[in-house]
Amino acid sequence: MEWNQATLEFLSQCFLNTLSPIPEPRRTAEKALSDAADLPNYGLAVLRLVAEPAIDEQTRHAAAVNFKNHLRSRWLPSADSGISPIADSEKEQIKTLIVSLMLSSSPRIQSQLSEALAVIGKHDFPKSWPALLPELIANLQKAALAGDYVSVNGILGTASSIFKKFRYQYRTDDLFLDLKYCLDSFAAPLTEIFLKTSSLIDSAASSGGTAAILKPLFESQRLCCRIFYSLNFQDLPEFFEDHMNEWMGEFKKYLSSNYPALESTEEGLTLVDDLRAAICENINLYIEKNEEEFQGFLNEFASVVWTLLRDVSKSPSRDQLATTAIKFLTTVSTSVHHALFAGDNVIKEICQSIVIPNVSLRAEDEEIFEMNYIEFIRRDMEGSDVDTRRRIACELLKGLATNYKTQVTEVVSLEIQKLLSSFSTNPSAHWKDKDCAIYLVVSLSTKKAGGASVSTDLIDVQNFFTSIILPELQSRDVNSFPMLKAGSLKFLTMFRSHIPKPFAMQLFPELVRFLKAESNVVHSYAASCIEKLLLVKEEGGRGNRYAAGDISPFLLQLMTNLFDALKFPESEENQYLMKCIMRVLGVADISAEVAGPCIGGLTSILSEVCKNPKNPIFNHYLFESVAVLVRRACERDISLTSAFETSLFPSLQMILANDITEFLPYAFQLLAQLVELNRPPLSPNYMQIFLLLLSPESWKRNGNVPALVRLLQAFLQKAPHEVTQENRLSQVLGIFEKLVASPSTDEQGFYILNTIIENLDYSVIAPYMKGIWSALFTRLQNKKTVKFQKSLVIFMSLFLVKHGQAYLVETMNTVQPNIFTAILEHFWIPNLKLIMGSIEVKLTAVAATRLICETPALLDPSAAKLWGKMLDSIVTLVSRPEQERVLDEPEMPEISENVGYTAAFVNLHNAGKKEEDPLKDIKDPKQFLVASVSRLSSASPGRYPQIIGENLEQANQAALLQLCNAYNCGIA
């Protein structure tokens, strides 16, 4: 794209149109810019437009945003993205222009260009952009000399962005070389500007300087502190160790001084608090990582931070400062300097002056509870990356309890009693005190290692539950004091394993009743409590405590209330309700009386969310609920299959017809489940879907592949005759070849191939075997990953047990004479011992045993070494401890909170394919091995002990002897 007047006019008009409220010109402009982005020098042209003073600010700002996003996607695109990267010559020109342009821009544009510069820095700095840091430093010193704090802050903001790479990264030589370069260049100028700005602040503060003068100076100091954090994160640099007194002196001053000119307004107070919060993070870093060097400053900082916290109001604008300051005290409490808190009444004072005020409910908490229930639950129940005052204050108590458990328990128990006494004097007026008491108990409970069980020393759980929690749960009015109800439900959820089963059974109807509460948080917590109770294990982990019979008396009412709760405003896509539906359906006995209303309710919700899929977690639980309902109901009554098909087909066909990308993998998995429940012949509806499955177009999206494979497997299993008609098997094998060629999908290719081998006669697949082996050996030659080699061993084993070793050897050797022996020696024998999973281990061990006991080529004396090596691998495989051979199957994996609609496939646990054992008649592969080898050796006495002695590892000879003794078999 050439830079001339026509380009300027074209781009400026496009960017102006992207701001249009009218869709048509906006979309046209976006399309034109998207097409232009592929042209050489597009990024450079947009940057030059940003620099044009004659163009209005709004258009240039839109161009700056576009430029930043252009760099994000094209500076270094991933190899498989299909996006062409910016040319090196264009990159160099951009790097030459961007710093000076950023510094001369208005604040709005400067912010965008600073982010764009950080994008480049992430990839190129410092090795491919050595000129950047000297240019930034020169401009910083020039701006500081001129007192131009707009430019100073622009440069510091940019430096802060590019230095962030030094946080949270693994320590590598390359990282430390880059860090050393930055420290050598920037540590001194940073300290210089920090101290210079500090003296300007002191001067302005003492002479009555206005907020307008102080604001940019405080912003500058905050940025200096963020850079200090990045440069000190990995280790204590020598420069900062030498200048610790200057930095710590300034830090202490900002934590202990007041700046009325700024603090008189909320905006100014936030600015000062942001600086103080950044300082608290810095001193927290030093106590965590540089304890020895920092200890001389510790007492003063602990005192200053404590004093600061006493004065920090409950205003939400001060939350960041409060949480970082409390974190610092928490770190000190768990360090070797915890004796600072050992004095008389220190813990009591901390509890009364810091913890209780920060745990008590604020008006803001009530507002979030009512107006944004999802955010409230995210903060309150599940924990989140948002550090709330309530949680951080309790973390401080936990920190103190590390070394002063008895004192903390005594003090907090006393505070809890005080709060409950206050509540009992006037429940309506003092309900927040009870809420605070419950919150303290729940937050300070400790999880036992390796389980969901929790314990607490603060209270007797059963007594507290009976006297404090139960009255709330038995309250007839589910809508009164909703925050207390929510806290009580949370308590029951947390201590669910402590509640005896008979008592819990009396509570279940109360929980069902709370699903009718109007408060979104209350009915969400009730649903979550029921869901978690159904997961409680018996002592010692022996099975679930609650079974189908326990919930059957109120199952219909429970399901009715759950579906009704989904009709409350804001809860139409409530993931806690849907997860509870899924869990209940997974436990309950599903009769036709229950199945009918449930499938009706679920399909009604499904048709609604198809219009606009926006909550991936809710939608996942929705599809899991459908899958578990179909599975459990049809296990009990297979005749319900047709009713489920009638209900589900319209929604599934809508997903396919409208190409609802987010739901396609789910639809394919549900269809696979339905196909497997059918008896052949399959209906025309299904066969239409099968033909769609064979279309190459269907396989273009990677996220669909595992679900499509799962569906194809179901058709191969249930309609093998139809698969072999009209050249369809050839199309299926074409899909296999495409999948097996790529390391990212090869496993899926093997799933198809293994299902073909299991379900089709040899006469049908024989003509295709040479092509199949060619595809596998080509992939083995091009990219032999361990995963591929293990999958190949499993496939060869399955082929052998289904169709015999003669066909296996014969078909492999059609590709190339004697290739079987080469594959055996170089791939089968070394990879056999790596196989995992009980069915896979049995299959491969039995197949390998049959191979060495039945294959003429291996029974020939010339193959004795190969025979011995294969036996050595089999013995290694079957002798491994059980836990090393068996893959744990998760009951039901938790869905990550950050699951989203991406190209990644999301598995439906309840629609999973049942793993079939192809060797049901063989129970023990070890017994099969020694019996087979024993029979073989009886036919040729004296031959095999010598082969075993020469080729088996010492440990494996002993293991084989042990097995022979265990099964009363000998090797003659």
Short mmCIF file of C-alpha atoms in Angstrom, two decimals, residues 137 140-141 156 182-195 224 239 247:
data_model
loop_
_atom_site.label_atom_id
_atom_site.label_comp_id
_atom_site.label_asym_id
_atom_site.label_seq_id
_atom_site.Cartn_x
_atom_site.Cartn_y
_atom_site.Cartn_z
CA ILE A 137 15.86 6.88 28.10
CA LEU A 140 12.67 10.41 29.34
CA GLN A 141 15.60 12.58 30.42
CA LEU A 156 7.17 5.20 31.82
CA CYS A 182 17.44 -3.59 31.08
CA LEU A 183 18.83 -3.10 34.59
CA ASP A 184 22.20 -1.83 33.32
CA SER A 185 20.42 0.69 31.11
CA PHE A 186 17.28 1.66 33.04
CA ALA A 187 17.76 1.20 36.81
CA ALA A 188 19.71 4.46 37.25
CA PRO A 189 17.41 6.69 35.09
CA LEU A 190 14.39 5.16 36.87
CA THR A 191 15.80 6.00 40.31
CA GLU A 192 16.74 9.47 39.10
CA ILE A 193 13.23 10.30 37.83
CA PHE A 194 11.64 8.72 40.94
CA LEU A 195 13.69 10.88 43.34
CA CYS A 224 7.98 3.97 38.63
CA PHE A 239 21.77 -1.66 41.91
CA TRP A 247 13.66 3.72 47.64
#
